[in-house]
Amino acid sequence: LHLTVNGEEKTFRIAPGDRLSEVLRREGYFGVKVGCSTGDCGTCTVLLDGEPIVSCLMLAAQAEGREVLTVEGLARGRELHPIQEAFLDEGAVQCGFCTPAMLLAAKALLDRRPDPSEEEIRRALAGTLCRCTGYENPVRAVRKAAERLRGGAR
Amino acid sequence: MSRKHHHIVGKDIRKVDGRQLVTGAPAFTTDFPRPGMLIAKILGSTEAHARIRSIDASAALALPGVHAVLTHENVRGEAAWSERRPDLFPRVAYTRAGQDFVEPSPWDFFLLDSKVRHVGDRVAAVAAESEEVAEEALWKIRVEYEVLPAVFTPEEAMREGAPVVHDEPEILRAADPERNLCASVDVTLRDLDAGFAEADEVVESTYRVQRVQHAQLELHAAVSYLEPDGRLVVVCTTQVPFHTRRQIAQALGIPIGRVRVIKPRLGGGFGGKQEMVLEDICSALTLATGRPVRLELTRHEDMNAVRSRHSMEIRLKSGAKKDGTLTAIEMAALVDAGAYGSHSPTVPTNTGNKNLPRYRCPNVRYRFDAFYTNLPPTGAMRGYGTPQGTFALECHMDEVAERLGLDPVDFRLKATVREGDADELSPHIYEVKKENVPEDERIVWKYASCGLHECLVKGAEAIGWAEKRKAHDAWNAKKPLVRKGIGMAAVSQGSGVAGIDTAGATVKLNEDGSVTLYAGAVDVGTGGDTVLAQIVAETLGIGMEDVTVYASDTDLTPFDSGAYASSTTYVSGGAALRAAEEVRAELLAAAAEMTGWKAEALRLEERHVVGSPGERVPLHDVATFLAYKKKVHVERTVTHVSPVSPPPFGAQFADLEVDTETGQVRVVEFVTAVDAGTILNPKLAEGQVHGAVSMGLGYALTEELLFDSMGRPRNVGFLDYKIFKAAGMPTMKTVFIETYEPSGPFGVKAVAEIPTNGPAPAVGNALHHALGVRLRDLPFTPEKILRAIGRM
């Protein structure tokens, strides 16, 4: 399998039936979580050519030649992405299991809509289930991240 | 109580594990594969109640890549486990409930048994080189079941002649297994008959609550392996590492000291991980094969065979005077324990004793009976019996208020407890039976801090209670299709388990004044490590970056009962505080010796030892003096147990709309006013409230585990088991009423469970306001609502 992951060209050995989620985890991208394997919980979310998809419902082979962004690709070295900083500032991370998915969903949203409404933020996060936060602080974090990005952060 | 100016306590400090979590760095149990690791799978029963007449694993064992298949034939005799027969384990009855020894839960479970008691019960376990081979091996195990008649409700279970779920001779501590009675309690304070006779109004109602599940995002998992010397190590998703260690040792017949349990980051627990769900069988496979083994449940298995919240039928009868004084309350719960009795003696206890003592009433009776059924076992879940009782009691109290012609909030202001009142019920029916303590030595459970009234007043203000009651009445009078309602509930919980929850903490000083905190405490995602570090940093006058936390490792950290009963900040924090205080005392004494200044006048501030004006020396220098001049390396360990469990109190309010054509409910706004004592970290505490409310709203409106007539689960997956999503949440407001609890570090109580209690009754009461009908049966599905208003 030849694809780009977090800006780097990668070659992985896969079996035809391998899901993208298990291949990514096997290759060390542990930020991709597996919470259900049926595409219901969203914790396996990655950005495929900029769009959030549930990687447990995608055959790895379908990612041939595509660009994948996982949460590991957000920070620049030690410097966190403004969305990650906002999540930490707003207490939006509790157990952290759904956090990578929320961060990626937020990035996909803010790349498209730099000034989203609350409803748009909630719809963007609706694909990720969270049992810890009640979604409130994550929504506040995305709003804060949007502000900071518009203000020139990063 | 005056609140001192703090530099870290009370601030929105970032979580210590925050960076690890937002970068997706390896952190959780399955992020740490080991060389040579085998994959394990469990074969679950297809029958709800059956004996295994025969089980043949030979075809599975013959499959290339299969290293072990364990069945009940590997679990027999009394001999301890031995390397000479590594696939043989003693047959011992134990519990998997994470509680202090001796667990109150019955010992009614076996590592593998020749009888199955619910669909999904353990039949066999396989370890193989890959998941595909393990799955194939499961299919090749031939099981012949002798199907037995089953019982699926407490009513069925208690009938004369009902099939007996637990007929094994080894069972211990179940109340009356021959009658399927797992546990029961019946306690009376004073004289009910006299109380009812005094009343102007007597109200009776019955409520039903359903099974719901934790639905935490991280699946249960364990990775077990052997050290070169043969010692067993288990990295697992546990809220109770020390109990799990002890129970693994008991189940497998190996010494406790030869087991190490490590909890890494945990992706949510909510009580489902206060249980040794799979660590025993995973470890058994490691002992049998000599190899590292990973066992992870599927979501289907996680939702079915892991614990769920006890479903109950709760009957209430209370008497009150016209002015709102309660004269008698009688509460009785009929409880479904499921197939194994984990937490069934204790969860239903809370149903009564964490609800009834919220009200001033001299004559009280609480009883419950928990019966075994052939459904998956119920167990610990956030609130631990309290949400069930809160739903029943708070809806019932609304009925009482209505009968008396009193506003629901005004009635609570009249009838609920205040600071200085005593909880008389809990000592009576508490987990630890204090029969051996003389009456006059028993601790009186007085409320040293109680902000309930302020919660009621401020919460009502925050949601606009009085205005909305009137406005919605006017709105509804026009009989629109969409009705509006506003309802509330008074709530309380506990802080730790009094006299039982034990926490150990060690604070070790480095020569630059920074410290390492070793805590047995278990951060399940709640931020436990963070608040403990805040407590230590505050006490020593240092920053968060000066505290390194190691937690939840049975080899490296002191004992802690675990993350349950809302104990981390209050009990584990108490241990961390005292250990830090001891280190502080040593530092101040050393500073006095080093400088000649008076020790009593010294304090720690901003990484310095400070005394009278002009007396200021860096902590770094004092710590170096201790380490290298005095050759004293300071390390203080404290074990802390609180004799009391001071309740947090609160009031929760729901403002909603309900569509009378579709039965759909939209909660528009939800307010939580809570007294959790001092708030150590406002953003994290608020996060706990938000999460608890979303869980409580699911309990109220959308969640229920359903089974068919053969006891098979019907909706174990997120598609059909509906939890709240980001788009469906109401606007949430949180008001912290900060009292000061003298028994808690910096005045804290607990906040993690209490907000789960109020949403269901608040919504139920709001629906009554909106529709004029009483729904007494959770969850409030559109179907039930339409039936109640006669539209179906």
PDB file of C-alpha atoms in Angstrom, chain B residues 537-742:
ATOM      1  CA  ALA B 537       1.982  21.727  44.593  1.00  0.00           C
ATOM      2  CA  GLU B 538      -0.252  24.004  46.654  1.00  0.00           C
ATOM      3  CA  THR B 539       0.990  22.534  49.923  1.00  0.00           C
ATOM      4  CA  LEU B 540       4.651  22.836  49.009  1.00  0.00           C
ATOM      5  CA  GLY B 541       4.458  26.227  47.335  1.00  0.00           C
ATOM      6  CA  ILE B 542       5.737  24.870  44.038  1.00  0.00           C
ATOM      7  CA  GLY B 543       4.399  24.685  40.490  1.00  0.00           C
ATOM      8  CA  MET B 544       2.662  21.883  38.589  1.00  0.00           C
ATOM      9  CA  GLU B 545       5.840  21.384  36.563  1.00  0.00           C
ATOM     10  CA  ASP B 546       7.631  20.535  39.811  1.00  0.00           C
ATOM     11  CA  VAL B 547       5.403  17.537  40.537  1.00  0.00           C
ATOM     12  CA  THR B 548       5.774  14.238  38.696  1.00  0.00           C
ATOM     13  CA  VAL B 549       2.955  11.756  39.204  1.00  0.00           C
ATOM     14  CA  TYR B 550       3.190   7.979  39.124  1.00  0.00           C
ATOM     15  CA  ALA B 551      -0.073   6.251  39.827  1.00  0.00           C
ATOM     16  CA  SER B 552      -1.986   3.002  39.854  1.00  0.00           C
ATOM     17  CA  ASP B 553       0.839   0.445  39.752  1.00  0.00           C
ATOM     18  CA  THR B 554       0.561  -2.220  42.412  1.00  0.00           C
ATOM     19  CA  ASP B 555       4.355  -2.636  42.550  1.00  0.00           C
ATOM     20  CA  LEU B 556       5.380   1.005  42.581  1.00  0.00           C
ATOM     21  CA  THR B 557       2.598   2.946  44.254  1.00  0.00           C
ATOM     22  CA  PRO B 558       0.963   2.596  47.658  1.00  0.00           C
ATOM     23  CA  PHE B 559      -2.421   0.906  48.016  1.00  0.00           C
ATOM     24  CA  ASP B 560      -5.604   2.632  46.914  1.00  0.00           C
ATOM     25  CA  SER B 561      -9.057   1.102  46.904  1.00  0.00           C
ATOM     26  CA  GLY B 562      -9.604   2.527  43.463  1.00  0.00           C
ATOM     27  CA  ALA B 563     -11.678   5.006  41.533  1.00  0.00           C
ATOM     28  CA  TYR B 564     -15.206   4.575  42.768  1.00  0.00           C
ATOM     29  CA  ALA B 565     -17.675   6.112  45.169  1.00  0.00           C
ATOM     30  CA  SER B 566     -16.368   9.566  44.166  1.00  0.00           C
ATOM     31  CA  SER B 567     -13.271   9.022  46.254  1.00  0.00           C
ATOM     32  CA  THR B 568     -10.313  10.326  44.293  1.00  0.00           C
ATOM     33  CA  THR B 569     -10.262  13.996  45.229  1.00  0.00           C
ATOM     34  CA  TYR B 570     -11.690  13.505  48.716  1.00  0.00           C
ATOM     35  CA  VAL B 571      -9.907  10.353  49.958  1.00  0.00           C
ATOM     36  CA  SER B 572      -6.877   9.963  47.677  1.00  0.00           C
ATOM     37  CA  GLY B 573      -6.470  13.726  47.840  1.00  0.00           C
ATOM     38  CA  GLY B 574      -6.486  13.463  51.613  1.00  0.00           C
ATOM     39  CA  ALA B 575      -3.541  11.058  51.480  1.00  0.00           C
ATOM     40  CA  ALA B 576      -1.631  13.277  49.042  1.00  0.00           C
ATOM     41  CA  LEU B 577      -2.257  16.310  51.236  1.00  0.00           C
ATOM     42  CA  ARG B 578      -1.017  14.661  54.409  1.00  0.00           C
ATOM     43  CA  ALA B 579       2.073  13.235  52.731  1.00  0.00           C
ATOM     44  CA  ALA B 580       2.872  16.662  51.290  1.00  0.00           C
ATOM     45  CA  GLU B 581       2.321  18.261  54.693  1.00  0.00           C
ATOM     46  CA  GLU B 582       4.833  15.885  56.254  1.00  0.00           C
ATOM     47  CA  VAL B 583       7.389  16.763  53.600  1.00  0.00           C
ATOM     48  CA  ARG B 584       6.654  20.434  54.208  1.00  0.00           C
ATOM     49  CA  ALA B 585       7.331  19.991  57.917  1.00  0.00           C
ATOM     50  CA  GLU B 586      10.697  18.421  57.159  1.00  0.00           C
ATOM     51  CA  LEU B 587      11.587  21.206  54.750  1.00  0.00           C
ATOM     52  CA  LEU B 588      10.689  23.917  57.241  1.00  0.00           C
ATOM     53  CA  ALA B 589      12.630  22.244  60.029  1.00  0.00           C
ATOM     54  CA  ALA B 590      15.649  21.901  57.731  1.00  0.00           C
ATOM     55  CA  ALA B 591      15.329  25.535  56.658  1.00  0.00           C
ATOM     56  CA  ALA B 592      15.293  26.621  60.281  1.00  0.00           C
ATOM     57  CA  GLU B 593      18.383  24.579  60.977  1.00  0.00           C
ATOM     58  CA  MET B 594      20.116  25.860  57.883  1.00  0.00           C
ATOM     59  CA  THR B 595      19.349  29.543  58.462  1.00  0.00           C
ATOM     60  CA  GLY B 596      18.802  29.896  62.205  1.00  0.00           C
ATOM     61  CA  TRP B 597      15.364  31.425  61.593  1.00  0.00           C
ATOM     62  CA  LYS B 598      12.410  30.398  63.779  1.00  0.00           C
ATOM     63  CA  ALA B 599      10.681  27.310  62.332  1.00  0.00           C
ATOM     64  CA  GLU B 600       7.171  28.354  63.469  1.00  0.00           C
ATOM     65  CA  ALA B 601       7.347  31.543  61.428  1.00  0.00           C
ATOM     66  CA  LEU B 602       8.363  29.827  58.206  1.00  0.00           C
ATOM     67  CA  ARG B 603       6.164  28.900  55.268  1.00  0.00           C
ATOM     68  CA  LEU B 604       6.574  27.690  51.678  1.00  0.00           C
ATOM     69  CA  GLU B 605       5.805  30.143  48.900  1.00  0.00           C
ATOM     70  CA  GLU B 606       6.784  30.370  45.237  1.00  0.00           C
ATOM     71  CA  ARG B 607       9.585  27.827  45.524  1.00  0.00           C
ATOM     72  CA  HIS B 608      11.038  29.603  48.524  1.00  0.00           C
ATOM     73  CA  VAL B 609      11.037  29.209  52.263  1.00  0.00           C
ATOM     74  CA  VAL B 610       9.770  32.498  53.601  1.00  0.00           C
ATOM     75  CA  GLY B 611       9.707  33.850  57.134  1.00  0.00           C
ATOM     76  CA  SER B 612       9.722  37.353  58.573  1.00  0.00           C
ATOM     77  CA  PRO B 613      10.483  40.184  56.091  1.00  0.00           C
ATOM     78  CA  GLY B 614      13.959  39.679  54.718  1.00  0.00           C
ATOM     79  CA  GLU B 615      13.898  35.961  55.488  1.00  0.00           C
ATOM     80  CA  ARG B 616      13.732  34.205  52.156  1.00  0.00           C
ATOM     81  CA  VAL B 617      15.753  31.271  50.864  1.00  0.00           C
ATOM     82  CA  PRO B 618      15.217  29.189  47.729  1.00  0.00           C
ATOM     83  CA  LEU B 619      13.618  25.801  48.306  1.00  0.00           C
ATOM     84  CA  HIS B 620      16.323  24.401  46.043  1.00  0.00           C
ATOM     85  CA  ASP B 621      18.957  25.342  48.627  1.00  0.00           C
ATOM     86  CA  VAL B 622      17.037  23.785  51.514  1.00  0.00           C
ATOM     87  CA  ALA B 623      16.425  20.574  49.628  1.00  0.00           C
ATOM     88  CA  THR B 624      20.088  20.355  48.612  1.00  0.00           C
ATOM     89  CA  PHE B 625      21.085  20.984  52.241  1.00  0.00           C
ATOM     90  CA  LEU B 626      18.879  18.084  53.330  1.00  0.00           C
ATOM     91  CA  ALA B 627      20.133  15.743  50.614  1.00  0.00           C
ATOM     92  CA  TYR B 628      23.846  16.348  50.681  1.00  0.00           C
ATOM     93  CA  LYS B 629      24.658  18.036  54.002  1.00  0.00           C
ATOM     94  CA  LYS B 630      22.283  16.125  56.256  1.00  0.00           C
ATOM     95  CA  LYS B 631      22.226  13.052  54.035  1.00  0.00           C
ATOM     96  CA  VAL B 632      18.478  12.888  54.565  1.00  0.00           C
ATOM     97  CA  HIS B 633      16.412  11.868  51.525  1.00  0.00           C
ATOM     98  CA  VAL B 634      12.872  12.827  52.332  1.00  0.00           C
ATOM     99  CA  GLU B 635      10.105  10.448  51.346  1.00  0.00           C
ATOM    100  CA  ARG B 636       6.828  10.401  53.259  1.00  0.00           C
ATOM    101  CA  THR B 637       4.031   7.877  52.881  1.00  0.00           C
ATOM    102  CA  VAL B 638       0.559   8.268  54.316  1.00  0.00           C
ATOM    103  CA  THR B 639      -2.412   5.913  54.334  1.00  0.00           C
ATOM    104  CA  HIS B 640      -5.666   7.827  54.626  1.00  0.00           C
ATOM    105  CA  VAL B 641      -9.159   6.646  55.430  1.00  0.00           C
ATOM    106  CA  SER B 642     -12.009   9.017  56.121  1.00  0.00           C
ATOM    107  CA  PRO B 643     -14.457   7.963  58.832  1.00  0.00           C
ATOM    108  CA  VAL B 644     -17.204   9.960  57.145  1.00  0.00           C
ATOM    109  CA  SER B 645     -18.583  10.344  53.638  1.00  0.00           C
ATOM    110  CA  PRO B 646     -19.802  13.942  53.488  1.00  0.00           C
ATOM    111  CA  PRO B 647     -22.480  14.263  50.830  1.00  0.00           C
ATOM    112  CA  PRO B 648     -22.224  16.753  48.042  1.00  0.00           C
ATOM    113  CA  PHE B 649     -25.658  18.310  47.469  1.00  0.00           C
ATOM    114  CA  GLY B 650     -27.300  19.873  44.476  1.00  0.00           C
ATOM    115  CA  ALA B 651     -30.366  20.948  42.577  1.00  0.00           C
ATOM    116  CA  GLN B 652     -30.853  20.276  38.898  1.00  0.00           C
ATOM    117  CA  PHE B 653     -33.348  21.876  36.552  1.00  0.00           C
ATOM    118  CA  ALA B 654     -34.593  20.935  33.074  1.00  0.00           C
ATOM    119  CA  ASP B 655     -36.442  23.214  30.674  1.00  0.00           C
ATOM    120  CA  LEU B 656     -37.885  21.297  27.761  1.00  0.00           C
ATOM    121  CA  GLU B 657     -40.288  21.115  24.847  1.00  0.00           C
ATOM    122  CA  VAL B 658     -42.314  18.065  23.960  1.00  0.00           C
ATOM    123  CA  ASP B 659     -44.050  17.509  20.629  1.00  0.00           C
ATOM    124  CA  THR B 660     -47.494  16.020  21.253  1.00  0.00           C
ATOM    125  CA  GLU B 661     -47.670  14.588  17.731  1.00  0.00           C
ATOM    126  CA  THR B 662     -44.365  12.735  17.691  1.00  0.00           C
ATOM    127  CA  GLY B 663     -43.626  12.330  21.390  1.00  0.00           C
ATOM    128  CA  GLN B 664     -40.166  13.799  20.829  1.00  0.00           C
ATOM    129  CA  VAL B 665     -38.574  15.683  23.688  1.00  0.00           C
ATOM    130  CA  ARG B 666     -36.038  18.464  23.270  1.00  0.00           C
ATOM    131  CA  VAL B 667     -34.293  19.578  26.430  1.00  0.00           C
ATOM    132  CA  VAL B 668     -33.608  23.239  25.782  1.00  0.00           C
ATOM    133  CA  GLU B 669     -31.689  24.185  28.890  1.00  0.00           C
ATOM    134  CA  PHE B 670     -30.290  22.298  31.854  1.00  0.00           C
ATOM    135  CA  VAL B 671     -28.958  23.865  35.025  1.00  0.00           C
ATOM    136  CA  THR B 672     -26.902  22.166  37.708  1.00  0.00           C
ATOM    137  CA  ALA B 673     -26.294  23.939  40.989  1.00  0.00           C
ATOM    138  CA  VAL B 674     -23.965  21.860  43.115  1.00  0.00           C
ATOM    139  CA  ASP B 675     -22.250  22.043  46.486  1.00  0.00           C
ATOM    140  CA  ALA B 676     -19.152  19.884  46.171  1.00  0.00           C
ATOM    141  CA  GLY B 677     -17.231  21.775  48.819  1.00  0.00           C
ATOM    142  CA  THR B 678     -14.166  23.570  47.503  1.00  0.00           C
ATOM    143  CA  ILE B 679     -13.680  23.250  43.755  1.00  0.00           C
ATOM    144  CA  LEU B 680     -10.055  22.384  43.107  1.00  0.00           C
ATOM    145  CA  ASN B 681     -10.128  22.741  39.324  1.00  0.00           C
ATOM    146  CA  PRO B 682     -13.208  24.542  37.991  1.00  0.00           C
ATOM    147  CA  LYS B 683     -12.877  23.538  34.323  1.00  0.00           C
ATOM    148  CA  LEU B 684     -12.359  19.876  35.166  1.00  0.00           C
ATOM    149  CA  ALA B 685     -15.167  19.911  37.737  1.00  0.00           C
ATOM    150  CA  GLU B 686     -17.497  21.539  35.249  1.00  0.00           C
ATOM    151  CA  GLY B 687     -16.513  18.899  32.730  1.00  0.00           C
ATOM    152  CA  GLN B 688     -17.613  16.244  35.202  1.00  0.00           C
ATOM    153  CA  VAL B 689     -20.992  17.965  35.511  1.00  0.00           C
ATOM    154  CA  HIS B 690     -21.469  18.162  31.743  1.00  0.00           C
ATOM    155  CA  GLY B 691     -20.618  14.507  31.233  1.00  0.00           C
ATOM    156  CA  ALA B 692     -22.802  13.357  34.086  1.00  0.00           C
ATOM    157  CA  VAL B 693     -25.731  15.383  32.758  1.00  0.00           C
ATOM    158  CA  SER B 694     -25.371  13.896  29.276  1.00  0.00           C
ATOM    159  CA  MET B 695     -25.336  10.425  30.835  1.00  0.00           C
ATOM    160  CA  GLY B 696     -28.371  11.310  32.967  1.00  0.00           C
ATOM    161  CA  LEU B 697     -30.272  12.648  29.961  1.00  0.00           C
ATOM    162  CA  GLY B 698     -29.599   9.389  28.121  1.00  0.00           C
ATOM    163  CA  TYR B 699     -31.006   7.570  31.152  1.00  0.00           C
ATOM    164  CA  ALA B 700     -34.062   9.791  31.020  1.00  0.00           C
ATOM    165  CA  LEU B 701     -34.809   9.735  27.328  1.00  0.00           C
ATOM    166  CA  THR B 702     -32.929   7.366  25.050  1.00  0.00           C
ATOM    167  CA  GLU B 703     -31.001   4.522  26.661  1.00  0.00           C
ATOM    168  CA  GLU B 704     -32.161   1.028  27.473  1.00  0.00           C
ATOM    169  CA  LEU B 705     -30.575  -2.406  27.048  1.00  0.00           C
ATOM    170  CA  LEU B 706     -33.185  -4.685  25.504  1.00  0.00           C
ATOM    171  CA  PHE B 707     -33.350  -8.468  25.551  1.00  0.00           C
ATOM    172  CA  ASP B 708     -35.517 -10.927  23.682  1.00  0.00           C
ATOM    173  CA  SER B 709     -37.567 -13.729  25.211  1.00  0.00           C
ATOM    174  CA  MET B 710     -34.524 -16.032  25.238  1.00  0.00           C
ATOM    175  CA  GLY B 711     -32.365 -13.513  27.107  1.00  0.00           C
ATOM    176  CA  ARG B 712     -30.381 -12.499  24.025  1.00  0.00           C
ATOM    177  CA  PRO B 713     -29.312  -8.877  23.740  1.00  0.00           C
ATOM    178  CA  ARG B 714     -31.100  -6.918  21.031  1.00  0.00           C
ATOM    179  CA  ASN B 715     -29.294  -3.625  20.876  1.00  0.00           C
ATOM    180  CA  VAL B 716     -25.647  -3.975  21.818  1.00  0.00           C
ATOM    181  CA  GLY B 717     -24.012  -1.417  19.602  1.00  0.00           C
ATOM    182  CA  PHE B 718     -24.067   2.343  19.297  1.00  0.00           C
ATOM    183  CA  LEU B 719     -26.436   2.216  16.351  1.00  0.00           C
ATOM    184  CA  ASP B 720     -29.305   0.912  18.447  1.00  0.00           C
ATOM    185  CA  TYR B 721     -28.162   1.865  21.934  1.00  0.00           C
ATOM    186  CA  LYS B 722     -28.588   5.605  21.773  1.00  0.00           C
ATOM    187  CA  ILE B 723     -26.347   7.908  23.778  1.00  0.00           C
ATOM    188  CA  PHE B 724     -26.450  11.663  23.426  1.00  0.00           C
ATOM    189  CA  LYS B 725     -24.408  13.298  20.686  1.00  0.00           C
ATOM    190  CA  ALA B 726     -22.989  16.790  20.390  1.00  0.00           C
ATOM    191  CA  ALA B 727     -25.908  17.990  18.296  1.00  0.00           C
ATOM    192  CA  GLY B 728     -28.618  16.944  20.746  1.00  0.00           C
ATOM    193  CA  MET B 729     -27.358  18.467  23.982  1.00  0.00           C
ATOM    194  CA  PRO B 730     -29.173  21.297  25.742  1.00  0.00           C
ATOM    195  CA  THR B 731     -27.525  24.544  26.774  1.00  0.00           C
ATOM    196  CA  MET B 732     -25.898  23.699  30.089  1.00  0.00           C
ATOM    197  CA  LYS B 733     -25.213  26.018  33.000  1.00  0.00           C
ATOM    198  CA  THR B 734     -23.276  25.042  36.088  1.00  0.00           C
ATOM    199  CA  VAL B 735     -23.333  26.937  39.361  1.00  0.00           C
ATOM    200  CA  PHE B 736     -20.847  25.904  42.019  1.00  0.00           C
ATOM    201  CA  ILE B 737     -21.956  26.688  45.550  1.00  0.00           C
ATOM    202  CA  GLU B 738     -18.663  26.372  47.395  1.00  0.00           C
ATOM    203  CA  THR B 739     -19.085  25.317  51.002  1.00  0.00           C
ATOM    204  CA  TYR B 740     -16.087  24.195  53.037  1.00  0.00           C
ATOM    205  CA  GLU B 741     -16.030  20.573  54.156  1.00  0.00           C
ATOM    206  CA  PRO B 742     -13.679  20.311  57.136  1.00  0.00           C
TER     207      PRO B 742
END
